[in-house]
Structure formats: structure tokens, C-alpha cells
Amino acid sequence: MSRIRIPIFHRLFITYILCSILPLIIIGGLIYGFSMNFLNRTLDEQTMNSIKTFHEGLHVRVSAYEDMIIKIQNGLKSSDSLNLQNGMPDDSNDVYEILYDAMSGESIKPVVHVSNLDGSRVFTTSVFPESYKAGLMNKWGIFREVDNLVMGSVIFPQETDYFPEGRTILSVGSRIYDRTGTHSGYVVVEMPRQVVFEEARVFNSGLSIHMVMLDENGYTLFDSINSEMEGKFQHAVYMDREKIRNHKPIDRLIGNDTFLYLDYRDKRLNTVTKVNVSSNTFHAFNRILTLIIVIGSMISLLVSVVLAALQARSISSPIRKLIKVMGDVEKGDLEIRADLGSRDEIGDLGKYFNQMLNRLNIYMEKVIEKQKQLRTTEIKMLQAQIKPHFIYNTLDVIKWSVKLGHQEETISVVTNLARLLRFSIDSAEEFLTIRSNIEFINSYLAIQRIKYNNSFEVLTDIDDSLMDYKIPRLILQPFIENSIIHGFGKTNRNDGIIKITGQFIHCASSEVEGNCRAIEFRISDNGIGMTEQEIEELTFERPENHIGIYNVDKRIKMYFGEDFGVSINSKTQGTEVLITMPSTIEGDLL
Amino acid sequence: MFIISDSENDCGGYSDFMIGKTKKRLVIFLLVPVVMLAGILLIKLPGWDLLLHNVSDDHILKIHSPLNERIIIPIIKEFQESTGIPVEYTSAGTLDLLNALEDKGDRYLMDILWGGSKEYLNIYNDLFEPIYQGGEEEYILGYNQLPIVLIYNRKLVSSDEVCRSWSEILDSKWKGRIAMANPEGSGSAYIALSFLLEMDMKDDYNWDNAAKLLRNVEGKMLAKSSEVYEGVAAGDFAIGITMEEAAINLIHQDEDIGIVYLEEGTPVINDSIALLKDAKNKEEAMAFIEFVLSRKVQTYMVDRFYLRSVREDVKVPKGLSSMNSLNIFDTSNLSTFENRETILNKWLQMTTDIEKSGPMK
């Protein structure tokens, strides 16, 4: 199974973001849920308590009305005014006195009706409603209920309109007995809407509350918002559009706005109170909480994106840098250093890597130094190989010149030898200009000419522009010497020609492209030439006789690499030597 | 050396892998309950239980009625309180209800249709369940009677001056002074129109009468029956054609209103009650029908709303004379109920013609 390569930056970045966002979302969600739940429960309890307090208040009122009824019943027991016989004095003032006396404790006066059985004698603090007139005769409504109950009073929810007193919403009724204990009439005390309104003030908790009070069949007694619903059934259905619009049962108003919907059944009053706490507060709270969570998430996302990017970069970028540096080192660049710019473990990693590189460099330098030393020693040794050989030969010439008494020649040889020796002793430099080399060769040739009785001729054709380029010393001389000694020396010819040419060529080196120019020297003679075997020996072995030629090739290769060096091309008639070197003025190619 | 180190690496790699896996599992085991908890908390928010809460419609007696809610509410309230049967009523105009009956097909709409003229309902007899009343099978039971009368504002018209007959209503002197509801929407207005169309009828309906009536109302008919008696009581109109019940209510409210039973005859709307064939709550429906026809409710309606009872043992509403003393016109003789659509179309045509011709001279 191949694994997907996820860069450390992305992994860190995503992890940081998740770590900063997830807890916020989880905690935010939890807080949201908990606070909503808490709010819900608190408001539920609070509203339920309000409803209970409201009903307790109503109960107190109803109890007061019941006391009032008992007072009226007691007061009317001794009165005949309900069934006034002809001739009896009209004592309605006394009856009213009883009524108002009984009502005296109430701040909001209830509507009180007292009537006889058929409604022909009525005492009322307001107007005796039409519905009661018809109701009395047909034992309708509250009178039916009162008739079904012998003792005590009936609480009957009903809405009645009075002018100008306003509506009443609950009636408490009872029978009236005369002194003989016969049922002689009814007393009804009605609770004004104002009382309910006052008691409903317990709901004023700043919440938007819609409260309705219904009887058990859904008949509306009180509606805190849509008072036109009072006296109507909640579940009426209409077809007329206007009526549908005006019909506002509380159940239909429950919707998205609803936060709490409570039902409370009052068994004493036979009413159902429904409270719809609309969710203005809830929505506001909800919105604020959501806003806080969302904005918080956004901000923390933003911050965490930035921080995560910075942090992830601060970890991944030094690592990447280190990887790049390592790559460069792997390619061979040992001078590069990792600059991670951090002080933590990764910084340490970079530091130790750098230290390791330093160490490596020191080792390398040591190794190179050693190699250099080795090479210098070798070169010196190789150079040293030339000198005694040549000097030995020259001294031989001088010996013969002196023996033969060739004074001038001797002087010339000695002068040139002195020049040669100075050339090699005085100058400690490895590299000399081609001009100096040519001068040296001329001195050398002057000696050799004398030695070989001018039996050869030297043609020099060297590009003038080459003259100032530097080449290692004693590069050309061994080949000239070789031509003279081996090419002509063993024959007794006196028409030997040595041709020395020097020019620029485009180098064959693949390493340095473009304007690479090399110097090529070509030294050819028309001597006896060399056999393949001789060339091979010269190239690969170290023959005692050709010590100089091997030496040159070895040196060039040491200085400039394997691309340069000496190649020998020999026929029976003459030998041609090609010497190639890179063109350099300063001479320190290494 | 190599072998040892290799095997060590393998072991390390394997155990790392195991740890990674168990860690992942641990994280998932921890995350899942947290997410679930958060979900539960969110779901437990208020409002959900409300959505799930459903009230069952079982055994709620469904009544459709064109009657005024003034009458419906006290009677239904008393019915519910004394029988304990829950009721849901639909209040709508007669024609809306008839249209609903027409369109209802196999759908269950209601148990009882309470109100509406017997003549109208007869058309839909096949939708109703027969009820046995006094040994006779009847589809539709009347429960009160509504004579069509002329009312006048005593302040605007003296009792000498007011018209006494249907033909006088058509006199041009009442032009613009008569209030009438649109026969398209009002049962009483339709019966009045029908009466005029059949008055002195020869081969065809007497469209001349209709034209005169239209001229007198100046092409403008009131949308609701209530606008007629309210308009007359308020003095907007001098006379109006409406139901006796409305007039006597106004009189008992001390409005200066007079009632005229027109000479040619007084058409009577027989307000009816019918049990639907597909009623779901037949027992409850029968209880309601019995309740409405009971002496107690009939008397209450007479006493409270001045409605004429169908019961022989219930007296006439206060301030009204008995039916026997009135020249009652039997509306079942009218052929206009079967031809309602053509008549109303023609009536509508006449109305628009008048509107096009501009104000009448």
C-alpha cells in the first residue's frame, strides 16, 4: 500500500488549526446547548411559577367572592324582597346595602347580581344581562350549574360584556335560600377582566408573554394580546378570509417565535391557562451566542491560520533548508553552511551539521594539504630528475670544449649553462611565462649546438600572443633534448631540423565549455623516430633513458588533469610530440 | 550486526504502528460521545417537543354552520358543558358551505350541517343521513323559522308612508332608499328575489320585477345580510329586506325600527340541521341534534335571540305575533332553488349591464 506523502508543513498546519478550532467548536456547542437548556429550564420554572402565582391570586379573589356570597346569602335570609308579595314594603335599598356591604373589601368591584328564580326581581350592581334573563328561564349556563349543586358555590367561566364596567370573565354563583330554607333565588358575583389583568402583572418579567385563559372546552376567557378573542372558541374554523385573519387562537400563534409554551390546568376554576413565551429574548440570546461563537471561531481560525502557518513554517522551513544544504553537500559543495536562524533543537541540528561540515572541511583540507605536499614533493623530485641529467651532459660538453681548446664555445656554453642554472635555481616559481621558457630553450640550444657541432637546425614558430602565458617550467626542453640526443645523436647526420610551434587551440575538455582555450605545443623532428613499443614505454613506464619525457607528461597531468598532457606520434622519419596545456596567465589552475 | 539492527527496526516500526492505531481508536472513542452529547443538547432545545406534540382529532364533533356566532357560541358552550362532548365548529356563509358540500366528494368534512334554508339543502339530500323523527324519515330537520320581512327606520319613514306590499317596494319612489343584500351571498335576499320573480309569473320569471328592484337599489347590493339591518338602523337606508329575527333584535335593543309583513305573502326560511352520511361521530351528532331541538334550547333561542321555534310547545318570541296570524308563503313552492345558477347568472348580467350604462336616470 503506497502512503500519501504529506509534507510536514501541511501536517503541522492542519493539526494546529484543528487543535485551536475543535475545542472552541466543541466548547461553544456545549455552552450553547447548556445555556439554552438552562435558559429554557429557568424560564420554564419562572413562567410556571408566575402562572401559579397568577392562579393563586385568582383563587384569593374567588375565595373573597365566595365570602361575599355567604355574606349576601346570610343578609338575604331574613329578607323577603326576592319574592315580594303584593302589599309588602319595597326594601330594595336594604338589599343593595347588603350587596355593597359585602363588596366593600374589594378594590376592583366585581359585578354582583341577585335575582329570584324566574328573574322577575333582580338586584344588580350593573345591568342584568339579556343572556341571564333567558338563562334563568331555561336554567342555562351558570344557573344550570348552580341548580346541580345544593350547597356551596359554583365557579363558572364565562365572558360577559357590561357597559361601562367592561368585561367579566369568571362568575361565582350560588343559591339563595329564604328563611324557611327554600331555594328562592340566585346570587352571581362576576370577576372583572381588570382583576385578571392586575393579577397577570406577575408575568411582567420583561419577557414577551402571550397568556390566554380558557375554559375546559377552549372557550376564551382572557387573552392578554388579542382581547377580541375573548368570548370565542379557540378552535373555531372560518371560511371567510377576513374572519380567518381576525381569528387568532393561541395554538396558531405558536411558531418559530415560540420559546416556551406552557399549559396549566386549574381544577378549582375549571380553566386552562396557556402561556406562549415568545422568543424575542431567546432569539436575541441565541443570536448573540451564535454570533459570539461564530465570530470567536472566525477570529481564532484567522489567528490560528496565521500562527499555524508561522509555527509550521518555523519548523518545516529550517528542515527544508537543511535538506537543501544537505543536497548541496551531497553534490560536493562543502563550503555551504546551514543558516537556520533558530535557537531550538532544529537550530542545534543545523549548528551540529555545520560543525560536522567544518570538521569534514578540516579533514578534507588536511587530506588535500597532504596530497599537495605529496605532489609537490613528487614534482620537486621529478624536476630534480632533470637537472643532474642535463648538467651532466652539459658538463660533458664543457669538458670536450676545453679539451679541444674551443675557448669561445666554452665561454658560450658556460654562459648559457650559468643562465640555465640561474633560471632553475633563482626562480622558485613553478610557472614561468612562455617567453622565459623560450629564452631558457635558446640558452639550452646554444649549448647543444656547440655540443653537436651545429648538426641540426631549430625552427621556432610561437604565436606572439602566447608569450605572456605561463606554463610549468621545463616542459618543452626535455622533448627538444630528446630530439637532439635520440633523434639525431645516434646518427651522424647534420641536416636535422627541430620545429617548435606554439598556438591556441580550442580545448577538448568537456569540463570547461565555451571560451576555453588551450595551448598546444608541437615539437617535431626529422630524426630516427620511435617505435610503437618505445612510445608505449615512454607513456606508461618509467624508462631510465627517457626520464624527462615521462616526467613532463606526469607533471602536466598533475597540474591540469587527465585531459592535458603529452602525446607522441612517431614514424620512421621523425617524431612529433604534442603538448597540450590549458591557457593560463597566472598558472595556478588548481 | 546488520541482521540484528534490521530486526530491531522492524519491531520498532510495528509497535509504532500499533500505538498509532490504538491512539486513533482512543481519539474516536473520545470524540464520538462528545459530538453525540453536543447533538443531544442541541436537539433538546425548546420547540422540538412542541413540533412533536399532536392533538388527536378523535371524537370531536365537527359542525359547519352559517349561523351567526352570536348564536353558535352560547349554544355550543352549553352543549359542551352539559354533555361533555367536544365540538369544533366551522363558521361560514351559506353559499361557502354549499360549495364545500358540492366539492367535498368522498372527503369527510363535518358531522353536522347546522343552519341553511331547507330548500337549499334539499338539493344535497343524498349527502345526508335520514333521521327518524316522530316515526317519519327525514333528511333535514328544521330547527327555527325565519320570516322575510321589510324593515324601516321610523325616523326616516312614517308607518303610514311605508310600503305594505312587495309591489310597492318596486315603486320608483324608493329608488336609492332600499337596502338589499346580494342574492348571490345571502339566502334571505335570494328568497326575496325569488318571490319577486315568481310574483305575477306567466311563462317565464317576472324579470321586470327584478329590473325594477335593481333600479331601486341602484345596482348596488350589500355583501352581507347584516349590512342591511345595520344600514337601516343607522339611517343609511330608509327600508330594507331582511329576516324578522334581525329586526326584532334591533327593536329589543331600542332601535327605532318597524317591521312590515308584506301583503302578497311572507316567505319563511326554514333553518335546518342535517346529519352527514359520512359523519364520523354519529352518536355525538345525534346528541347535538336532539339538544338543539330540545325544549330547553328552543325556548332559550326564543328568549335570547327571538328566533321562532319549530316546536309547537314553545311560545312565540316576545313582541312577535304567531305564525298563524301571518300570511305565510310556502317557499317550498318556489322553483327558483333548482334554477339557482341560471337565475343568478341572469341577475349578474343585469347588474353588470347597469354598471356599464352608468348612473341611472
PDB file of N, CA and C in Angstrom, chain A residues 3 26 30 32-34 36-37 40 130-131 134-135 137-141 144-145 156-158 215 217 219 231-233 235-239 243 254 258-259 261 282, chain B residues 17 31 34 37-38 41-42 44-47 50 64 69 73-78 80-82 87-92 96-97 100 291 296-297 299-300 303-304 306:
ATOM      1  N   ARG A   3       1.769   4.983   0.595  1.00  0.00           N
ATOM      2  CA  ARG A   3       1.311   6.024   1.505  1.00  0.00           C
ATOM      3  C   ARG A   3       1.418   7.366   0.831  1.00  0.00           C
ATOM      4  N   ILE A  26     -16.348  22.637  20.014  1.00  0.00           N
ATOM      5  CA  ILE A  26     -16.963  21.710  20.956  1.00  0.00           C
ATOM      6  C   ILE A  26     -17.438  22.458  22.193  1.00  0.00           C
ATOM      7  N   LEU A  30     -21.178  23.078  23.388  1.00  0.00           N
ATOM      8  CA  LEU A  30     -21.616  22.667  24.725  1.00  0.00           C
ATOM      9  C   LEU A  30     -22.211  23.853  25.476  1.00  0.00           C
ATOM     10  N   TYR A  32     -23.427  26.511  24.228  1.00  0.00           N
ATOM     11  CA  TYR A  32     -24.692  26.861  23.574  1.00  0.00           C
ATOM     12  C   TYR A  32     -25.804  25.954  24.082  1.00  0.00           C
ATOM     13  N   GLY A  33     -25.538  24.653  24.000  1.00  0.00           N
ATOM     14  CA  GLY A  33     -26.565  23.693  24.425  1.00  0.00           C
ATOM     15  C   GLY A  33     -26.917  23.866  25.883  1.00  0.00           C
ATOM     16  N   PHE A  34     -25.879  23.982  26.711  1.00  0.00           N
ATOM     17  CA  PHE A  34     -26.134  24.085  28.148  1.00  0.00           C
ATOM     18  C   PHE A  34     -26.889  25.358  28.478  1.00  0.00           C
ATOM     19  N   MET A  36     -28.715  27.187  26.543  1.00  0.00           N
ATOM     20  CA  MET A  36     -30.088  27.144  26.027  1.00  0.00           C
ATOM     21  C   MET A  36     -30.959  26.292  26.946  1.00  0.00           C
ATOM     22  N   ASN A  37     -30.395  25.182  27.355  1.00  0.00           N
ATOM     23  CA  ASN A  37     -31.120  24.283  28.229  1.00  0.00           C
ATOM     24  C   ASN A  37     -31.409  24.974  29.563  1.00  0.00           C
ATOM     25  N   ASN A  40     -33.879  27.713  29.080  1.00  0.00           N
ATOM     26  CA  ASN A  40     -35.170  27.077  28.885  1.00  0.00           C
ATOM     27  C   ASN A  40     -35.764  26.664  30.218  1.00  0.00           C
ATOM     28  N   GLU A 130     -78.950  40.230  29.127  1.00  0.00           N
ATOM     29  CA  GLU A 130     -80.020  39.537  28.393  1.00  0.00           C
ATOM     30  C   GLU A 130     -79.853  38.029  28.508  1.00  0.00           C
ATOM     31  N   SER A 131     -78.594  37.600  28.427  1.00  0.00           N
ATOM     32  CA  SER A 131     -78.342  36.164  28.436  1.00  0.00           C
ATOM     33  C   SER A 131     -78.770  35.562  29.768  1.00  0.00           C
ATOM     34  N   ALA A 134     -82.656  35.104  29.711  1.00  0.00           N
ATOM     35  CA  ALA A 134     -83.018  33.873  29.012  1.00  0.00           C
ATOM     36  C   ALA A 134     -82.480  32.665  29.755  1.00  0.00           C
ATOM     37  N   GLY A 135     -81.289  32.833  30.351  1.00  0.00           N
ATOM     38  CA  GLY A 135     -80.643  31.720  31.040  1.00  0.00           C
ATOM     39  C   GLY A 135     -81.406  31.286  32.266  1.00  0.00           C
ATOM     40  N   MET A 137     -84.534  31.556  32.851  1.00  0.00           N
ATOM     41  CA  MET A 137     -85.788  30.891  32.494  1.00  0.00           C
ATOM     42  C   MET A 137     -85.540  29.470  32.003  1.00  0.00           C
ATOM     43  N   ASN A 138     -84.397  29.259  31.394  1.00  0.00           N
ATOM     44  CA  ASN A 138     -84.134  27.944  30.810  1.00  0.00           C
ATOM     45  C   ASN A 138     -83.055  27.165  31.550  1.00  0.00           C
ATOM     46  N   LYS A 139     -82.703  27.679  32.727  1.00  0.00           N
ATOM     47  CA  LYS A 139     -81.650  27.040  33.537  1.00  0.00           C
ATOM     48  C   LYS A 139     -80.401  26.792  32.679  1.00  0.00           C
ATOM     49  N   TRP A 140     -79.961  27.857  32.153  1.00  0.00           N
ATOM     50  CA  TRP A 140     -78.873  27.834  31.185  1.00  0.00           C
ATOM     51  C   TRP A 140     -77.587  28.240  31.889  1.00  0.00           C
ATOM     52  N   GLY A 141     -76.489  27.689  31.473  1.00  0.00           N
ATOM     53  CA  GLY A 141     -75.186  28.156  31.922  1.00  0.00           C
ATOM     54  C   GLY A 141     -74.990  28.028  33.417  1.00  0.00           C
ATOM     55  N   ARG A 144     -77.758  26.484  35.491  1.00  0.00           N
ATOM     56  CA  ARG A 144     -77.807  25.018  35.424  1.00  0.00           C
ATOM     57  C   ARG A 144     -76.828  24.431  36.440  1.00  0.00           C
ATOM     58  N   GLU A 145     -75.628  25.015  36.454  1.00  0.00           N
ATOM     59  CA  GLU A 145     -74.597  24.508  37.352  1.00  0.00           C
ATOM     60  C   GLU A 145     -75.007  24.702  38.810  1.00  0.00           C
ATOM     61  N   PHE A 156     -67.932  29.417  37.517  1.00  0.00           N
ATOM     62  CA  PHE A 156     -68.335  29.188  36.134  1.00  0.00           C
ATOM     63  C   PHE A 156     -67.600  30.168  35.223  1.00  0.00           C
ATOM     64  N   PRO A 157     -66.732  29.631  34.388  1.00  0.00           N
ATOM     65  CA  PRO A 157     -66.020  30.537  33.490  1.00  0.00           C
ATOM     66  C   PRO A 157     -66.922  30.988  32.347  1.00  0.00           C
ATOM     67  N   GLN A 158     -67.083  32.261  32.210  1.00  0.00           N
ATOM     68  CA  GLN A 158     -67.858  32.786  31.074  1.00  0.00           C
ATOM     69  C   GLN A 158     -67.528  34.263  30.903  1.00  0.00           C
ATOM     70  N   ASP A 215     -61.705  28.110  29.136  1.00  0.00           N
ATOM     71  CA  ASP A 215     -62.405  27.112  29.937  1.00  0.00           C
ATOM     72  C   ASP A 215     -61.998  25.747  29.393  1.00  0.00           C
ATOM     73  N   ASN A 217     -63.285  23.731  27.535  1.00  0.00           N
ATOM     74  CA  ASN A 217     -63.665  23.407  26.167  1.00  0.00           C
ATOM     75  C   ASN A 217     -63.053  24.353  25.146  1.00  0.00           C
ATOM     76  N   TYR A 219     -63.041  27.670  25.293  1.00  0.00           N
ATOM     77  CA  TYR A 219     -63.742  28.955  25.213  1.00  0.00           C
ATOM     78  C   TYR A 219     -62.842  30.005  25.850  1.00  0.00           C
ATOM     79  N   GLY A 231     -64.476  35.404  24.687  1.00  0.00           N
ATOM     80  CA  GLY A 231     -65.866  35.067  24.412  1.00  0.00           C
ATOM     81  C   GLY A 231     -66.000  34.207  23.168  1.00  0.00           C
ATOM     82  N   LYS A 232     -64.878  33.815  22.571  1.00  0.00           N
ATOM     83  CA  LYS A 232     -64.941  32.965  21.373  1.00  0.00           C
ATOM     84  C   LYS A 232     -64.211  31.660  21.617  1.00  0.00           C
ATOM     85  N   PHE A 233     -64.512  30.709  20.755  1.00  0.00           N
ATOM     86  CA  PHE A 233     -63.832  29.427  20.889  1.00  0.00           C
ATOM     87  C   PHE A 233     -62.505  29.456  20.156  1.00  0.00           C
ATOM     88  N   HIS A 235     -60.946  26.958  18.858  1.00  0.00           N
ATOM     89  CA  HIS A 235     -60.814  26.065  17.710  1.00  0.00           C
ATOM     90  C   HIS A 235     -61.905  26.270  16.659  1.00  0.00           C
ATOM     91  N   ALA A 236     -62.464  27.471  16.617  1.00  0.00           N
ATOM     92  CA  ALA A 236     -63.433  27.732  15.557  1.00  0.00           C
ATOM     93  C   ALA A 236     -62.692  27.825  14.220  1.00  0.00           C
ATOM     94  N   VAL A 237     -63.393  27.389  13.165  1.00  0.00           N
ATOM     95  CA  VAL A 237     -62.796  27.439  11.831  1.00  0.00           C
ATOM     96  C   VAL A 237     -63.647  28.357  10.981  1.00  0.00           C
ATOM     97  N   TYR A 238     -62.998  29.114  10.132  1.00  0.00           N
ATOM     98  CA  TYR A 238     -63.745  30.037   9.283  1.00  0.00           C
ATOM     99  C   TYR A 238     -63.380  29.822   7.829  1.00  0.00           C
ATOM    100  N   MET A 239     -64.304  30.233   6.978  1.00  0.00           N
ATOM    101  CA  MET A 239     -64.014  30.167   5.546  1.00  0.00           C
ATOM    102  C   MET A 239     -63.814  31.563   4.981  1.00  0.00           C
ATOM    103  N   LYS A 243     -62.479  36.793   8.441  1.00  0.00           N
ATOM    104  CA  LYS A 243     -62.676  36.157   9.741  1.00  0.00           C
ATOM    105  C   LYS A 243     -61.478  35.287  10.103  1.00  0.00           C
ATOM    106  N   ILE A 254     -48.375  29.816  17.885  1.00  0.00           N
ATOM    107  CA  ILE A 254     -47.141  29.120  18.242  1.00  0.00           C
ATOM    108  C   ILE A 254     -46.391  28.832  16.968  1.00  0.00           C
ATOM    109  N   THR A 258     -41.910  30.957  19.091  1.00  0.00           N
ATOM    110  CA  THR A 258     -42.219  30.433  20.409  1.00  0.00           C
ATOM    111  C   THR A 258     -40.979  29.879  21.068  1.00  0.00           C
ATOM    112  N   PHE A 259     -40.815  30.282  22.296  1.00  0.00           N
ATOM    113  CA  PHE A 259     -39.694  29.752  23.053  1.00  0.00           C
ATOM    114  C   PHE A 259     -40.214  28.747  24.060  1.00  0.00           C
ATOM    115  N   TYR A 261     -43.968  27.074  25.653  1.00  0.00           N
ATOM    116  CA  TYR A 261     -45.412  27.001  25.556  1.00  0.00           C
ATOM    117  C   TYR A 261     -45.886  26.173  26.734  1.00  0.00           C
ATOM    118  N   PHE A 282     -35.130  34.895  23.748  1.00  0.00           N
ATOM    119  CA  PHE A 282     -34.430  33.680  23.351  1.00  0.00           C
ATOM    120  C   PHE A 282     -33.667  33.901  22.060  1.00  0.00           C
TER     121      PHE A 282
ATOM    122  N   PHE B  17       3.329   1.412  14.790  1.00  0.00           N
ATOM    123  CA  PHE B  17       2.101   1.316  14.010  1.00  0.00           C
ATOM    124  C   PHE B  17       0.927   0.946  14.923  1.00  0.00           C
ATOM    125  N   LEU B  31     -14.096  11.162  20.901  1.00  0.00           N
ATOM    126  CA  LEU B  31     -14.779  12.191  20.110  1.00  0.00           C
ATOM    127  C   LEU B  31     -16.257  11.887  19.920  1.00  0.00           C
ATOM    128  N   VAL B  34     -18.559  12.925  22.701  1.00  0.00           N
ATOM    129  CA  VAL B  34     -18.594  14.385  22.813  1.00  0.00           C
ATOM    130  C   VAL B  34     -19.514  14.970  21.756  1.00  0.00           C
ATOM    131  N   LEU B  37     -23.080  14.098  22.526  1.00  0.00           N
ATOM    132  CA  LEU B  37     -23.582  14.904  23.641  1.00  0.00           C
ATOM    133  C   LEU B  37     -23.998  16.286  23.144  1.00  0.00           C
ATOM    134  N   ALA B  38     -23.114  16.874  22.339  1.00  0.00           N
ATOM    135  CA  ALA B  38     -23.407  18.199  21.796  1.00  0.00           C
ATOM    136  C   ALA B  38     -24.677  18.143  20.960  1.00  0.00           C
ATOM    137  N   LEU B  41     -27.732  17.887  23.162  1.00  0.00           N
ATOM    138  CA  LEU B  41     -28.024  19.162  23.803  1.00  0.00           C
ATOM    139  C   LEU B  41     -28.719  20.110  22.837  1.00  0.00           C
ATOM    140  N   LEU B  42     -28.239  20.084  21.592  1.00  0.00           N
ATOM    141  CA  LEU B  42     -28.847  20.978  20.600  1.00  0.00           C
ATOM    142  C   LEU B  42     -30.280  20.563  20.306  1.00  0.00           C
ATOM    143  N   LYS B  44     -32.232  18.951  22.242  1.00  0.00           N
ATOM    144  CA  LYS B  44     -33.113  19.119  23.402  1.00  0.00           C
ATOM    145  C   LYS B  44     -33.596  20.558  23.589  1.00  0.00           C
ATOM    146  N   LEU B  45     -33.225  21.406  22.675  1.00  0.00           N
ATOM    147  CA  LEU B  45     -33.660  22.792  22.777  1.00  0.00           C
ATOM    148  C   LEU B  45     -35.189  22.868  22.714  1.00  0.00           C
ATOM    149  N   PRO B  46     -35.737  23.945  23.272  1.00  0.00           N
ATOM    150  CA  PRO B  46     -37.196  24.053  23.271  1.00  0.00           C
ATOM    151  C   PRO B  46     -37.726  24.130  21.850  1.00  0.00           C
ATOM    152  N   GLY B  47     -38.929  23.776  21.708  1.00  0.00           N
ATOM    153  CA  GLY B  47     -39.545  23.885  20.388  1.00  0.00           C
ATOM    154  C   GLY B  47     -39.753  22.531  19.753  1.00  0.00           C
ATOM    155  N   LEU B  50     -42.754  20.737  21.014  1.00  0.00           N
ATOM    156  CA  LEU B  50     -43.977  21.382  20.514  1.00  0.00           C
ATOM    157  C   LEU B  50     -44.321  20.837  19.134  1.00  0.00           C
ATOM    158  N   HIS B  64     -70.550  22.351  10.878  1.00  0.00           N
ATOM    159  CA  HIS B  64     -70.423  23.503   9.984  1.00  0.00           C
ATOM    160  C   HIS B  64     -71.717  24.300  10.080  1.00  0.00           C
ATOM    161  N   GLU B  69     -72.248  33.748  14.890  1.00  0.00           N
ATOM    162  CA  GLU B  69     -71.520  33.207  16.050  1.00  0.00           C
ATOM    163  C   GLU B  69     -72.167  33.621  17.372  1.00  0.00           C
ATOM    164  N   ILE B  73     -72.063  30.319  19.557  1.00  0.00           N
ATOM    165  CA  ILE B  73     -71.184  30.189  20.723  1.00  0.00           C
ATOM    166  C   ILE B  73     -71.930  29.789  22.006  1.00  0.00           C
ATOM    167  N   PRO B  74     -73.011  30.508  22.387  1.00  0.00           N
ATOM    168  CA  PRO B  74     -73.653  30.104  23.649  1.00  0.00           C
ATOM    169  C   PRO B  74     -74.235  28.688  23.585  1.00  0.00           C
ATOM    170  N   ILE B  75     -74.764  28.321  22.422  1.00  0.00           N
ATOM    171  CA  ILE B  75     -75.395  27.007  22.333  1.00  0.00           C
ATOM    172  C   ILE B  75     -74.346  25.912  22.386  1.00  0.00           C
ATOM    173  N   ILE B  76     -73.235  26.121  21.676  1.00  0.00           N
ATOM    174  CA  ILE B  76     -72.177  25.105  21.713  1.00  0.00           C
ATOM    175  C   ILE B  76     -71.542  25.051  23.098  1.00  0.00           C
ATOM    176  N   LYS B  77     -71.393  26.210  23.712  1.00  0.00           N
ATOM    177  CA  LYS B  77     -70.811  26.238  25.064  1.00  0.00           C
ATOM    178  C   LYS B  77     -71.687  25.426  26.019  1.00  0.00           C
ATOM    179  N   GLU B  78     -72.995  25.672  25.936  1.00  0.00           N
ATOM    180  CA  GLU B  78     -73.911  24.956  26.819  1.00  0.00           C
ATOM    181  C   GLU B  78     -73.904  23.455  26.498  1.00  0.00           C
ATOM    182  N   GLN B  80     -71.478  21.661  25.203  1.00  0.00           N
ATOM    183  CA  GLN B  80     -70.235  21.038  25.680  1.00  0.00           C
ATOM    184  C   GLN B  80     -70.260  20.857  27.186  1.00  0.00           C
ATOM    185  N   GLU B  81     -70.745  21.880  27.874  1.00  0.00           N
ATOM    186  CA  GLU B  81     -70.734  21.816  29.333  1.00  0.00           C
ATOM    187  C   GLU B  81     -71.716  20.789  29.868  1.00  0.00           C
ATOM    188  N   SER B  82     -72.856  20.664  29.190  1.00  0.00           N
ATOM    189  CA  SER B  82     -73.849  19.744  29.743  1.00  0.00           C
ATOM    190  C   SER B  82     -73.661  18.308  29.233  1.00  0.00           C
ATOM    191  N   VAL B  87     -66.614  19.962  20.738  1.00  0.00           N
ATOM    192  CA  VAL B  87     -67.148  20.387  19.440  1.00  0.00           C
ATOM    193  C   VAL B  87     -66.127  21.302  18.758  1.00  0.00           C
ATOM    194  N   GLU B  88     -66.032  21.120  17.465  1.00  0.00           N
ATOM    195  CA  GLU B  88     -65.252  22.075  16.674  1.00  0.00           C
ATOM    196  C   GLU B  88     -66.181  22.575  15.581  1.00  0.00           C
ATOM    197  N   TYR B  89     -66.360  23.876  15.536  1.00  0.00           N
ATOM    198  CA  TYR B  89     -67.301  24.363  14.527  1.00  0.00           C
ATOM    199  C   TYR B  89     -66.605  25.191  13.461  1.00  0.00           C
ATOM    200  N   THR B  90     -67.192  25.150  12.295  1.00  0.00           N
ATOM    201  CA  THR B  90     -66.710  25.973  11.193  1.00  0.00           C
ATOM    202  C   THR B  90     -67.821  26.963  10.872  1.00  0.00           C
ATOM    203  N   SER B  91     -67.469  28.213  10.945  1.00  0.00           N
ATOM    204  CA  SER B  91     -68.463  29.238  10.668  1.00  0.00           C
ATOM    205  C   SER B  91     -68.189  29.810   9.282  1.00  0.00           C
ATOM    206  N   ALA B  92     -69.220  29.777   8.432  1.00  0.00           N
ATOM    207  CA  ALA B  92     -69.032  30.291   7.072  1.00  0.00           C
ATOM    208  C   ALA B  92     -70.382  30.673   6.505  1.00  0.00           C
ATOM    209  N   ASP B  96     -70.806  29.463   0.846  1.00  0.00           N
ATOM    210  CA  ASP B  96     -69.492  28.822   1.009  1.00  0.00           C
ATOM    211  C   ASP B  96     -69.676  27.381   1.457  1.00  0.00           C
ATOM    212  N   LEU B  97     -70.634  27.195   2.375  1.00  0.00           N
ATOM    213  CA  LEU B  97     -70.867  25.844   2.882  1.00  0.00           C
ATOM    214  C   LEU B  97     -71.455  24.943   1.797  1.00  0.00           C
ATOM    215  N   ALA B 100     -68.804  23.976  -0.439  1.00  0.00           N
ATOM    216  CA  ALA B 100     -67.969  22.955   0.200  1.00  0.00           C
ATOM    217  C   ALA B 100     -68.643  21.590   0.075  1.00  0.00           C
ATOM    218  N   PHE B 291     -80.211  17.936  21.216  1.00  0.00           N
ATOM    219  CA  PHE B 291     -80.015  19.085  22.094  1.00  0.00           C
ATOM    220  C   PHE B 291     -80.593  20.355  21.479  1.00  0.00           C
ATOM    221  N   LYS B 296     -85.627  22.999  25.922  1.00  0.00           N
ATOM    222  CA  LYS B 296     -84.795  23.965  26.630  1.00  0.00           C
ATOM    223  C   LYS B 296     -84.072  24.893  25.651  1.00  0.00           C
ATOM    224  N   VAL B 297     -83.420  24.315  24.665  1.00  0.00           N
ATOM    225  CA  VAL B 297     -82.638  25.131  23.727  1.00  0.00           C
ATOM    226  C   VAL B 297     -83.573  25.960  22.844  1.00  0.00           C
ATOM    227  N   THR B 299     -86.494  27.068  23.635  1.00  0.00           N
ATOM    228  CA  THR B 299     -87.005  28.187  24.434  1.00  0.00           C
ATOM    229  C   THR B 299     -85.925  29.250  24.613  1.00  0.00           C
ATOM    230  N   TYR B 300     -84.707  28.770  24.868  1.00  0.00           N
ATOM    231  CA  TYR B 300     -83.605  29.711  25.052  1.00  0.00           C
ATOM    232  C   TYR B 300     -83.422  30.565  23.800  1.00  0.00           C
ATOM    233  N   ASP B 303     -86.124  33.063  23.746  1.00  0.00           N
ATOM    234  CA  ASP B 303     -85.946  34.094  24.763  1.00  0.00           C
ATOM    235  C   ASP B 303     -84.749  34.983  24.493  1.00  0.00           C
ATOM    236  N   ARG B 304     -83.683  34.348  24.017  1.00  0.00           N
ATOM    237  CA  ARG B 304     -82.417  35.079  23.909  1.00  0.00           C
ATOM    238  C   ARG B 304     -82.274  35.751  22.551  1.00  0.00           C
ATOM    239  N   TYR B 306     -84.799  35.704  19.958  1.00  0.00           N
ATOM    240  CA  TYR B 306     -86.084  35.993  19.292  1.00  0.00           C
ATOM    241  C   TYR B 306     -86.247  35.212  18.005  1.00  0.00           C
TER     242      TYR B 306
END
